[in-house]
Amino acid sequence: MDALGVRPAGLDIDGDLEAFSDLDLDDIAVSAASLCRAPIALVSILDGDHLWFPARFGTDQVYGALANSGCAAVLAHGVSVVIPDMMMDPETQKNALVCGEPGLRFYAGYPLITAENKIFGTLCVMDLKARPQGLSQQESEGLAALARQAMRLMGLRGEAITQERRLTAQHLRRERVALQAQQADLERRQAREKYALQQAAVAAGGVGIYEYDLVSGNITVSPEVCRIIGIPVTEVVTALQWTMRVHEDDRERIPLVSQLMDGSAPLKLEYRVIRASDRKERWILQQGMLDRDWAGRPIRLIGTIQDITPEKNATSRLMTLLAVGDALRMATTRRQALTEACQLLGGRLDVQRVGFAAVAVRDALFTIDLGWCSPDVSPISGNLQFGVFRRTSDFLRSGAVLVVDDISSPPWMQEEQNACRALQMEAQIVVPKMDHDELTGCLFVHSATPRDWTLDETSFIRTAADRIFTALDEWDAEVRQEIVNHEILHRLKNTLSIVQSLAHQGFRNVDDQGPLTTFTSRLVALSAAHDLLMRRNWQSTDLASLVGGVLTPLGVESRVEISGPFLKLGPDTATSFSMVLHELATNAMKYGALSVPDGKVFLSWTITGAGESAVMSLIWREAGGPPVTPPERTGFGVRLLKAGLGRHGKTELHYAPTGLWADLTAPTLSLATF
C-alpha cells in the first residue's frame, strides 16, 4: 500500500472520475482479495505522480505516491507484475509502507488497459507476508479476468455518463434558448423602464436634456428643460424662443450656428435666463457635444441643461462673507465698518434695508446706530420704543432669530403691522446680539415686499451678523481701552506735576537752580516715554519713536544724526532708554558736542544674529565739541548712564578727546519683553 498524499490537481484521464466511482468496482476489489487470499486489494488509477484508489479492500487510504510502489512497474511496462518479497526488490524496499508500518511484503498487479490500448491504472493485491511461490495459475488468471471486468465496468459507466451529459447539454441548450428569449424580452422592458427612470432622475436632479437641430433650428427638449426656463411642457422650441428667455446681458454668450458649424463655439457655458412663468432670474449650466454626419459636418448639438442657481448663490454668499470680513478688518472707524458691511449684505440679498440697532433694555429703546438702505426706501434713524414693537422685542430677548416672510401672516404681528409699514417693511429677519444673556443690539434686514426667506439666506445672515457683532465688540473694546489709557495718562501727568511742584517748593530758597532744572527735564523725558507707551496700549514702543520723543523737547533733534532698524521696546526698557538718552543729550548740551554751534552727535544702532540670539548694539558718538576729560567725581548722571539698560544690558563710556563715546548692548528679546 502506498503512502497517503493530498490529491493533486490536473488529472489527465479520458472520461470522468465518476466513471471509476462504482459499487461494482468495490465488489471487484473484494473478489480479488478473496481470490488471492490477500488482506488488501486496490483498484488504482494514475493521477500525475500519485495513485488514486476508487475501489479498495482492507484499507481506508484513498491516495498514495507512485514512486517506489509496485504499481509503478505495472504502469511502466504495461504487463502484470508479481513481487514475492517487496523488501528484496531494489525499488519497493524504499517505500515507507514496506520498510515501516504496516510492513507490506507481497505485491501482485495487473494493468487496466482501455480500448485505445492506454494504460491508466492497475488492479492489485498485497499481503503482509512474503510469498516466494507468488500466485497460482488460477489466481493469476482470475486476477487478470477481474482486471478486464473492471475496465468493462468503467467503460460502460463512462458511456452512460457521456450519454447523460449529452442529454443534459441538449436540455441546457433548450433552456438557454428559452432564457435568452426571456432575457431579450426583459431587456426591452428594462430599457423602457430605464428611460423612464432616467427622465425621472434628471428631473429630480434639476437636469434637462436637449437636442438642437442645426439645420432646422428646432430644439427638442425634455420636460425638465421646460420647467427650468418656466414654459409649458412641450417637445420642441425654436432657437429664437430659447434666446428670448436668456438674460439680455448674457445673450452675447450664446453661440451662433456658424460658430457651432466651424467648431469655434464653446460647448460648455453658464448664463442667466428669466423664467417666463414667474420672471425670476436663474443661472443655467449648458453642456453639449456635436453630432456629425458621414462627412464630418456638425448636424446636431446634444447636451444637458442644469439649474445651478443654488450653487451660484452659495458661492456669491461666501464671497460676500469674505468681503464683509475684509471691510470690517480694513475699516478705520466703527461707522465705516458697519456701513460697508451692511451695504454688502443688502446688495447680496437684494433687500431694501440692512442696519444695526443698539438696545437699551432698561430704557426699552431700540437706537438705530448705522445702516444702509436702497434708494427706493427711506432711511431710518433715532430711537424706536419697545412699546411700538412689543412682540418683536419680547421675541428678541429670548435670543432667537426673528424670521418673518410676510407681516400680514403671523397673527401676533397684527399689532405691529402699521409700524412696520410705516418703515416700508413687509418682511424681515432680525438677529439679536446677546451679551451675558441680555439683549444689547440687533442686526435687521428689511424687505419692502413679502419674501419667502430660504434656510440658506437665514444661515447666511446669521453668519454675517456674528462677524459684525465680533467686529463691533472689538471696536467698543478699543474705545473703552483708549478711555482707560487717557485716564491713566492724565493721572500719571498729574502725579508728575505734583512731584515737579514739590521739587520746586523744596528748591525755592536754593540759589543754584541747576539740579532742579536737571530733575525737571528728567521728568519730561519720563513723561515722553509714557506718552509713547500710552499710544501703544502700554504694551510696547520702538526705539526710533522714543529717540524722537526724548530729543524733540530738548530742541536738538536736528543736530543728532539718527540711523538704525526697527527695534521693539517693552514698557520697562522704554523707560530706561528714555532716561539714558535724556542723560546723554543733556550732558552733550552742557559739556559736549551740543554745547557749541558746530558740534554734532551720531546715534546709530544695529542688530546682529537672529531669533533668541539676536543682539542690539547702540553707539553714541559726539564730534566737533570741546575737548573731553573724564569727570573727577561720579555723579547721578554718570551712574545712570553706567546702569544703562539694567541687568539685561551692558554700557561702556569712553571719554575720547574728540567727544564722549557710549556703547550699549543688550539682547533684542529682553528689550522687547521687559
XYZ file of C-alpha atoms in Angstrom:
674
model
C 0.000 0.000 0.000
C 1.362 3.446 -0.964
C 1.842 6.492 1.275
C -1.071 8.912 1.571
C -0.844 12.352 -0.041
C -3.096 15.254 -0.972
C -4.880 14.583 -4.221
C -3.003 16.531 -6.934
C -4.786 18.757 -9.467
C -4.853 18.211 -13.231
C -5.962 14.549 -13.507
C -5.472 13.720 -17.198
C -7.618 10.629 -17.870
C -10.184 10.018 -20.599
C -13.732 10.170 -19.295
C -14.688 11.396 -15.857
C -13.797 10.342 -12.352
C -17.429 9.443 -11.796
C -16.886 6.601 -14.270
C -14.489 4.981 -11.789
C -16.677 5.527 -8.723
C -18.982 2.494 -8.803
C -20.061 -0.007 -6.165
C -19.322 -2.818 -8.619
C -15.672 -1.772 -8.525
C -15.709 -2.291 -4.770
C -17.048 -5.803 -5.402
C -14.161 -6.439 -7.805
C -11.662 -5.385 -5.118
C -13.356 -7.738 -2.639
C -13.329 -10.562 -5.202
C -9.620 -10.004 -5.954
C -8.718 -10.173 -2.269
C -10.778 -13.325 -1.782
C -9.418 -14.978 -4.909
C -5.805 -14.371 -3.967
C -6.321 -14.820 -0.223
C -4.830 -11.385 0.308
C -5.729 -8.944 3.093
C -5.508 -5.881 0.780
C -6.821 -5.283 -2.750
C -6.948 -1.994 -4.695
C -8.167 -0.567 -7.974
C -5.648 2.259 -8.565
C -5.672 4.970 -11.238
C -2.694 7.114 -12.214
C -3.130 10.754 -11.288
C 0.079 12.625 -12.095
C 2.785 11.335 -9.782
C 0.183 9.849 -7.426
C -2.267 6.950 -7.436
C -5.967 7.267 -6.691
C -7.848 4.280 -5.235
C -11.541 4.455 -6.339
C -12.108 0.883 -5.035
C -10.273 -0.666 -2.097
C -10.460 -3.570 0.352
C -8.551 -3.860 3.606
C -7.544 -0.143 3.785
C -9.175 3.288 4.053
C -6.439 5.137 2.239
C -7.590 6.970 -0.884
C -4.291 8.249 -2.357
C -0.697 7.089 -2.476
C 2.611 8.025 -4.077
C 3.550 6.389 -7.399
C 7.290 6.330 -6.689
C 8.717 3.073 -5.221
C 5.315 1.404 -5.492
C 4.581 -1.984 -7.095
C 2.090 -0.285 -9.424
C 4.923 1.803 -10.887
C 6.403 -1.264 -12.624
C 2.981 -2.353 -13.970
C 2.298 1.122 -15.374
C 5.798 1.448 -16.768
C 5.782 -1.861 -18.705
C 2.067 -2.500 -19.278
C 2.252 -6.108 -18.055
C 1.342 -7.923 -14.882
C 3.922 -7.765 -12.111
C 4.397 -10.101 -9.122
C 6.860 -9.179 -6.343
C 7.191 -12.130 -3.902
C 9.090 -10.075 -1.300
C 8.977 -6.267 -1.591
C 11.867 -5.955 0.872
C 14.067 -7.766 -1.632
C 13.076 -5.550 -4.578
C 15.536 -2.621 -5.029
C 12.664 -0.156 -5.781
C 9.845 -1.172 -3.467
C 12.122 -1.679 -0.466
C 12.419 2.137 -0.343
C 8.688 2.527 0.122
C 7.825 3.791 3.623
C 4.929 1.332 3.875
C 7.303 -1.530 3.174
C 10.252 -0.652 5.367
C 7.917 0.771 8.027
C 4.342 0.262 9.150
C 2.330 -1.769 8.146
C 5.253 -3.713 6.603
C 3.965 -4.731 3.149
C 5.752 -7.729 1.626
C 3.882 -9.316 -1.278
C 2.528 -7.489 -4.351
C 0.717 -8.703 -7.479
C -0.849 -6.324 -10.028
C -2.474 -6.347 -13.451
C -2.712 -3.296 -15.771
C -6.021 -1.616 -16.589
C -5.951 -1.038 -20.359
C -8.548 0.958 -22.351
C -9.932 0.030 -25.758
C -7.442 2.508 -27.200
C -4.647 0.457 -25.588
C -3.902 3.142 -22.981
C -2.693 2.091 -19.542
C -4.011 4.282 -16.756
C -4.213 2.075 -13.670
C -3.921 -1.318 -12.013
C -5.847 -4.000 -10.137
C -3.520 -5.236 -7.398
C -3.438 -7.322 -4.235
C -0.949 -7.054 -1.348
C -0.009 -9.174 1.643
C 1.876 -8.520 4.844
C 3.772 -11.780 4.350
C 6.198 -12.675 1.596
C 5.031 -15.273 -0.920
C 8.021 -16.914 -2.565
C 5.677 -19.014 -4.721
C 3.832 -15.907 -5.992
C 0.318 -16.523 -7.405
C -1.054 -19.785 -8.621
C -2.107 -20.021 -12.243
C -5.770 -19.965 -11.183
C -5.190 -16.849 -9.056
C -3.259 -15.174 -11.839
C -5.909 -15.858 -14.470
C -8.705 -14.825 -12.104
C -6.944 -11.548 -11.256
C -6.492 -10.844 -14.980
C -10.200 -11.546 -15.596
C -11.194 -9.239 -12.768
C -8.973 -6.511 -14.252
C -10.747 -6.856 -17.620
C -14.106 -6.829 -15.884
C -13.151 -3.629 -14.054
C -12.284 -1.998 -17.380
C -15.631 -3.060 -18.889
C -17.491 -1.640 -15.894
C -15.692 1.642 -16.114
C -16.178 1.789 -19.886
C -19.916 1.221 -19.575
C -20.137 3.713 -16.773
C -18.227 6.272 -18.853
C -20.529 5.793 -21.839
C -23.584 6.160 -19.628
C -22.232 9.367 -18.184
C -21.337 10.677 -21.649
C -24.868 9.991 -22.884
C -26.340 11.523 -19.753
C -24.243 14.617 -20.238
C -25.190 14.818 -23.907
C -28.848 14.751 -22.944
C -28.186 17.266 -20.195
C -26.357 19.527 -22.658
C -29.296 19.362 -25.057
C -31.674 20.213 -22.247
C -29.434 23.089 -21.165
C -29.288 24.405 -24.727
C -33.069 24.372 -24.948
C -33.288 26.117 -21.584
C -30.633 28.624 -22.662
C -32.541 29.475 -25.844
C -35.707 29.944 -23.815
C -33.813 32.015 -21.254
C -32.296 34.168 -23.989
C -35.749 34.849 -25.347
C -36.969 35.754 -21.867
C -33.857 37.898 -21.307
C -34.402 39.756 -24.580
C -37.981 40.497 -23.568
C -36.821 41.552 -20.104
C -34.154 43.823 -21.570
C -36.750 45.504 -23.750
C -38.970 46.115 -20.719
C -35.956 47.293 -18.678
C -34.876 49.638 -21.463
C -38.296 51.260 -21.404
C -38.224 51.444 -17.586
C -34.637 52.731 -17.620
C -35.577 55.511 -19.997
C -38.470 56.461 -17.748
C -36.186 56.342 -14.681
C -33.573 58.456 -16.443
C -36.186 61.041 -17.219
C -37.301 60.983 -13.584
C -33.692 61.114 -12.356
C -32.691 64.085 -14.467
C -35.875 65.823 -13.422
C -35.133 65.134 -9.739
C -31.569 66.368 -10.216
C -32.654 69.513 -11.999
C -31.100 68.364 -15.304
C -32.828 68.714 -18.654
C -31.889 67.117 -21.977
C -31.954 68.946 -25.307
C -31.176 68.203 -28.968
C -30.541 71.229 -31.181
C -31.016 70.527 -34.913
C -28.552 72.904 -36.591
C -30.335 72.607 -39.937
C -33.938 73.317 -38.919
C -33.151 75.426 -35.854
C -35.592 73.420 -33.728
C -34.630 72.289 -30.231
C -36.145 69.071 -28.891
C -36.351 69.393 -25.100
C -37.253 67.207 -22.133
C -39.975 68.286 -19.681
C -37.276 69.316 -17.188
C -35.904 71.901 -19.642
C -39.364 73.448 -19.824
C -39.572 73.535 -16.035
C -36.167 75.213 -15.725
C -36.983 78.063 -18.113
C -40.578 78.327 -16.905
C -42.541 77.489 -20.058
C -45.392 74.986 -20.559
C -44.208 71.462 -21.243
C -43.585 70.951 -24.947
C -41.398 68.750 -27.103
C -39.917 71.373 -29.419
C -38.931 75.036 -29.059
C -37.284 77.249 -31.656
C -33.851 78.781 -31.269
C -35.481 82.240 -31.186
C -37.847 81.216 -28.358
C -34.882 79.912 -26.406
C -32.818 83.069 -26.942
C -35.686 85.251 -25.741
C -35.540 83.524 -22.361
C -31.825 84.361 -21.954
C -30.969 87.417 -19.834
C -30.301 90.331 -22.165
C -26.861 90.926 -20.618
C -25.878 87.304 -21.377
C -27.274 86.851 -24.892
C -23.910 87.549 -26.456
C -22.632 84.390 -24.763
C -25.000 82.177 -26.773
C -23.027 80.851 -29.781
C -24.224 81.371 -33.355
C -24.956 78.449 -35.661
C -21.959 79.455 -37.784
C -19.706 79.175 -34.720
C -21.082 75.703 -33.977
C -20.512 74.662 -37.565
C -16.876 75.805 -37.685
C -16.075 74.440 -34.210
C -15.220 77.800 -32.587
C -18.200 77.836 -30.199
C -17.755 76.772 -26.577
C -19.728 73.636 -25.737
C -19.902 74.445 -22.016
C -21.166 77.801 -20.822
C -23.028 79.480 -17.973
C -25.634 82.194 -18.392
C -28.807 83.551 -16.848
C -32.396 83.073 -18.003
C -35.538 84.902 -16.984
C -38.263 82.345 -16.317
C -41.406 83.004 -18.315
C -43.678 81.785 -15.504
C -42.540 83.970 -12.602
C -39.950 86.356 -14.153
C -37.316 85.079 -11.730
C -33.662 85.029 -12.681
C -31.962 81.617 -12.765
C -28.397 80.566 -13.588
C -28.015 77.849 -16.235
C -25.137 75.458 -16.949
C -25.333 74.255 -20.547
C -23.121 71.407 -21.756
C -23.182 69.582 -25.064
C -21.444 67.636 -27.799
C -21.700 67.896 -31.566
C -23.131 65.037 -33.626
C -21.683 64.899 -37.145
C -22.765 63.326 -40.435
C -20.742 60.861 -42.539
C -18.719 63.764 -43.974
C -17.811 65.117 -40.527
C -20.150 68.132 -40.700
C -21.955 69.089 -37.447
C -25.681 68.413 -37.727
C -26.876 68.331 -34.092
C -25.879 69.693 -30.690
C -26.891 67.242 -27.967
C -26.488 68.024 -24.286
C -27.904 68.909 -20.906
C -29.273 71.977 -19.157
C -28.901 72.303 -15.387
C -30.180 74.931 -12.972
C -27.086 75.961 -10.946
C -28.676 78.927 -9.188
C -28.238 77.391 -5.683
C -24.524 76.783 -6.323
C -24.088 80.298 -7.718
C -25.887 81.778 -4.718
C -23.750 79.750 -2.302
C -20.565 80.954 -3.997
C -21.817 84.527 -4.036
C -22.736 84.357 -0.343
C -19.290 83.011 0.511
C -17.607 85.810 -1.460
C -19.832 88.340 0.300
C -18.864 86.954 3.721
C -15.207 87.274 2.756
C -15.819 90.841 1.574
C -17.645 91.649 4.837
C -14.674 90.282 6.793
C -12.272 92.405 4.732
C -14.426 95.519 5.179
C -14.587 95.033 8.948
C -10.862 94.397 9.157
C -9.734 97.254 6.890
C -12.118 99.932 8.195
C -10.528 102.768 10.145
C -13.678 103.740 12.039
C -16.612 101.932 13.568
C -19.015 103.853 11.347
C -17.156 102.875 8.184
C -17.007 99.210 9.212
C -20.741 98.982 9.912
C -21.832 100.968 6.847
C -19.739 98.952 4.376
C -20.736 95.607 5.899
C -24.467 96.437 5.761
C -24.164 97.671 2.172
C -22.507 94.401 1.107
C -25.290 92.372 2.751
C -28.019 94.479 1.168
C -26.560 94.110 -2.308
C -26.148 90.332 -1.998
C -29.633 89.723 -0.593
C -31.400 92.207 -2.897
C -33.261 93.753 0.042
C -34.150 97.359 0.816
C -32.576 97.935 4.226
C -29.836 96.472 6.457
C -28.755 98.065 9.697
C -27.741 97.711 13.322
C -29.647 98.933 16.342
C -28.292 99.214 19.851
C -30.741 98.028 22.501
C -31.218 99.508 25.971
C -33.472 97.045 27.762
C -33.840 99.220 30.872
C -34.927 102.196 28.769
C -36.993 99.950 26.442
C -35.390 101.557 23.374
C -34.026 100.482 20.004
C -31.450 103.068 18.897
C -30.710 102.851 15.178
C -26.941 103.064 15.072
C -25.928 102.863 11.423
C -27.001 101.020 8.328
C -27.741 101.018 4.625
C -30.878 101.332 2.549
C -31.679 101.245 -1.148
C -32.756 104.435 -2.949
C -36.405 103.306 -3.154
C -36.975 103.331 0.640
C -36.410 105.955 3.299
C -33.540 105.628 5.786
C -34.443 105.228 9.440
C -32.612 106.628 12.447
C -33.139 107.616 16.032
C -34.991 105.743 18.761
C -37.809 103.205 18.477
C -39.868 102.351 21.551
C -40.276 98.754 22.754
C -43.968 99.518 23.162
C -44.411 100.034 19.411
C -42.631 96.726 18.656
C -43.631 94.875 21.837
C -43.917 91.399 20.312
C -40.661 91.785 18.394
C -38.725 92.985 21.436
C -40.105 90.138 23.584
C -39.111 87.628 20.914
C -35.574 89.003 20.518
C -34.919 88.988 24.268
C -35.205 85.196 24.140
C -32.072 85.128 21.950
C -33.855 83.585 18.944
C -33.609 84.904 15.371
C -36.821 86.530 14.156
C -37.817 85.461 10.618
C -40.995 86.971 9.112
C -41.895 86.194 5.484
C -44.979 88.426 5.467
C -46.046 90.725 8.291
C -49.672 90.016 7.378
C -49.352 86.281 8.072
C -48.456 85.758 11.762
C -51.440 86.701 13.943
C -49.130 88.059 16.645
C -47.704 90.610 14.160
C -51.053 92.346 13.640
C -50.461 94.942 16.336
C -47.109 95.883 14.712
C -48.246 95.933 11.070
C -48.858 99.677 10.919
C -45.476 100.476 12.475
C -43.734 98.080 10.075
C -45.463 99.505 7.020
C -44.533 103.000 8.160
C -40.935 101.826 7.770
C -41.766 100.385 4.288
C -41.111 96.885 5.570
C -43.211 93.821 4.644
C -40.732 91.049 5.538
C -37.744 90.948 7.846
C -35.034 88.961 9.573
C -33.650 90.240 12.876
C -30.614 88.654 14.574
C -30.248 89.527 18.280
C -26.895 90.410 19.838
C -26.725 88.854 23.292
C -24.167 89.704 25.984
C -24.408 87.548 29.115
C -27.982 86.562 28.185
C -29.024 90.202 27.831
C -30.165 91.773 24.552
C -27.741 94.592 23.690
C -28.301 95.052 19.961
C -29.639 93.514 16.757
C -28.896 93.316 13.053
C -32.034 93.835 10.955
C -32.709 93.021 7.288
C -35.875 94.549 5.753
C -37.659 93.708 2.515
C -40.225 96.093 1.065
C -42.212 93.152 -0.338
C -43.225 89.796 1.182
C -40.415 87.304 0.819
C -40.016 83.573 1.266
C -36.740 83.542 3.188
C -34.758 80.376 2.448
C -32.794 78.421 5.022
C -29.579 79.324 3.181
C -30.411 83.035 3.351
C -31.201 82.839 7.057
C -27.975 80.968 7.778
C -26.023 83.487 5.679
C -27.485 86.454 7.580
C -26.729 84.808 10.942
C -23.120 84.138 9.945
C -22.659 87.707 8.718
C -24.248 89.036 11.918
C -21.806 87.034 14.045
C -18.878 88.620 12.193
C -20.337 92.114 12.510
C -21.067 91.641 16.226
C -17.498 90.441 16.832
C -16.071 93.472 14.996
C -18.331 95.854 16.953
C -17.195 94.299 20.222
C -13.577 94.863 19.198
C -14.260 98.480 18.268
C -16.087 99.079 21.550
C -13.281 97.399 23.498
C -10.717 99.652 21.813
C -12.769 102.727 22.661
C -13.035 101.638 26.293
C -9.308 100.890 26.408
C -8.491 104.292 24.936
C -10.606 105.958 27.605
C -8.796 103.964 30.294
C -5.403 104.840 28.777
C -6.194 108.543 28.689
C -7.384 108.394 32.269
C -4.185 106.621 33.349
C -2.017 109.106 31.447
C -3.969 112.018 32.876
C -3.460 110.743 36.414
C 0.212 109.996 35.740
C 0.795 113.506 34.421
C -0.997 114.884 37.462
C 1.318 112.819 39.636
C 4.410 114.042 37.768
C 3.117 117.614 38.042
C 2.705 117.174 41.790
C 6.271 115.781 42.020
C 7.537 118.706 39.963
C 5.670 121.178 42.197
C 7.078 119.537 45.297
C 10.584 119.787 43.819
C 10.137 123.499 43.034
C 8.742 124.054 46.500
C 11.677 122.230 48.054
C 14.320 124.115 45.980
C 12.603 127.504 46.260
C 15.208 129.005 48.596
C 18.214 127.347 46.915
C 20.441 129.677 44.925
C 21.668 127.014 42.467
C 18.631 126.017 40.417
C 20.683 123.705 38.136
C 19.763 120.462 39.947
C 16.097 121.452 39.799
C 16.329 122.073 36.062
C 18.015 118.705 35.572
C 15.398 116.922 37.654
C 12.565 118.616 35.766
C 13.991 117.681 32.387
C 14.278 114.075 33.540
C 10.595 114.115 34.454
C 9.838 115.421 30.973
C 11.823 112.544 29.397
C 9.974 110.043 31.569
C 6.654 111.613 30.544
C 7.616 111.326 26.841
C 8.205 107.600 27.264
C 4.826 107.232 28.948
C 3.143 109.135 26.088
C 4.559 106.703 23.552
C 3.547 103.689 25.602
C 0.049 105.024 26.070
C -0.399 105.241 22.297
C 0.513 101.542 22.093
C -1.866 100.494 24.908
C 1.043 100.270 27.346
C 2.392 97.262 25.508
C 5.500 98.470 23.683
C 7.058 101.179 21.509
C 10.039 101.337 19.177
C 13.473 102.906 19.597
C 13.218 105.424 16.734
C 9.954 106.858 18.106
C 11.447 107.010 21.606
C 14.548 108.879 20.377
C 12.337 111.490 18.707
C 10.176 111.807 21.805
C 13.237 112.470 24.017
C 15.229 114.798 21.708
C 12.380 116.964 20.375
C 11.516 118.656 23.722
C 15.221 119.489 24.109
C 15.317 121.185 20.684
C 18.385 119.272 19.456
C 16.785 116.672 17.175
C 18.221 118.423 14.068
C 21.801 118.152 15.369
C 21.632 114.411 16.086
C 22.102 112.137 13.058
C 19.994 109.025 13.713
C 20.063 105.667 11.894
C 19.024 102.130 12.727
C 16.442 99.398 12.003
C 13.078 98.971 13.704
C 13.607 97.819 17.293
C 10.742 96.961 19.619
C 10.996 98.076 23.258
C 8.983 96.770 26.193
C 7.493 99.135 28.798
C 10.339 98.890 31.342
C 13.049 99.070 28.668
C 11.398 102.138 27.096
C 11.500 103.935 30.450
C 15.181 103.059 30.993
C 16.092 104.030 27.418
C 14.347 107.394 27.727
C 16.347 108.239 30.853
C 19.663 107.119 29.284
C 19.061 109.067 26.060
C 17.958 112.126 28.016
C 21.102 111.989 30.133
C 23.359 111.661 27.073
C 21.604 114.546 25.311
C 21.621 116.939 28.294
C 25.243 116.086 29.059
C 26.157 116.892 25.433
C 24.241 120.173 25.700
C 26.088 121.165 28.856
C 29.603 119.884 28.305
C 29.847 118.085 24.960
C 29.270 118.475 21.248
C 25.841 120.101 21.572
C 27.235 122.881 23.763
C 28.855 124.602 20.734
C 27.214 125.630 17.439
C 29.242 123.307 15.172
C 29.045 120.182 17.318
C 27.127 117.095 16.170
C 26.096 113.729 17.567
C 25.891 110.439 15.648
C 23.394 107.971 17.117
C 23.013 104.571 15.433
C 22.120 101.004 16.327
C 22.430 97.658 14.608
C 21.106 94.127 15.198
C 23.328 91.073 14.778
C 22.222 87.465 14.880
C 18.652 86.192 14.609
C 15.909 84.808 16.799
C 16.598 84.475 20.509
C 20.337 85.073 19.996
C 19.888 88.477 18.281
C 21.788 91.349 19.956
C 21.337 95.119 19.664
C 24.433 97.377 19.612
C 23.869 101.147 20.040
C 26.603 103.760 19.721
C 26.575 107.454 20.700
C 29.391 109.459 19.095
C 29.990 113.172 19.746
C 32.109 115.289 17.369
C 33.020 118.944 16.960
C 32.680 119.802 20.613
C 35.195 120.988 23.243
C 37.915 118.571 24.403
C 36.545 115.948 26.756
C 38.140 114.918 30.046
C 36.894 112.215 32.401
C 34.858 113.596 35.319
C 36.660 113.865 38.659
C 33.695 112.517 40.554
C 30.839 110.176 39.721
C 27.505 111.970 39.862
C 23.967 110.652 39.438
C 24.061 111.202 35.685
C 27.198 109.093 35.253
C 25.783 106.367 37.478
C 22.560 106.431 35.438
C 24.499 106.045 32.185
C 26.592 103.201 33.552
C 23.455 101.474 34.822
C 22.234 101.706 31.224
C 19.520 99.183 30.428
C 19.760 97.280 33.697
C 20.790 93.698 34.227
C 19.936 92.677 30.672
C 22.331 95.142 29.010
C 25.883 96.429 29.115
C 27.107 100.050 28.885
C 30.621 101.293 28.155
C 31.649 105.005 28.339
C 34.803 106.315 26.605
C 35.984 109.892 27.203
C 37.827 110.407 23.926
C 39.439 113.816 23.287
C 37.104 114.343 20.299
C 33.948 113.703 22.314
C 32.060 111.241 24.514
C 31.548 107.706 23.169
C 28.843 105.499 24.642
C 28.291 101.852 23.608
C 25.186 99.972 24.765
C 24.495 96.303 24.007
C 21.585 94.079 25.002
C 19.660 91.035 23.688
C 16.747 92.175 21.499
C 14.468 89.595 23.120
C 14.897 91.136 26.578
C 14.480 94.647 25.148
C 11.141 93.717 23.617
C 9.901 91.686 26.595
C 10.636 93.864 29.615
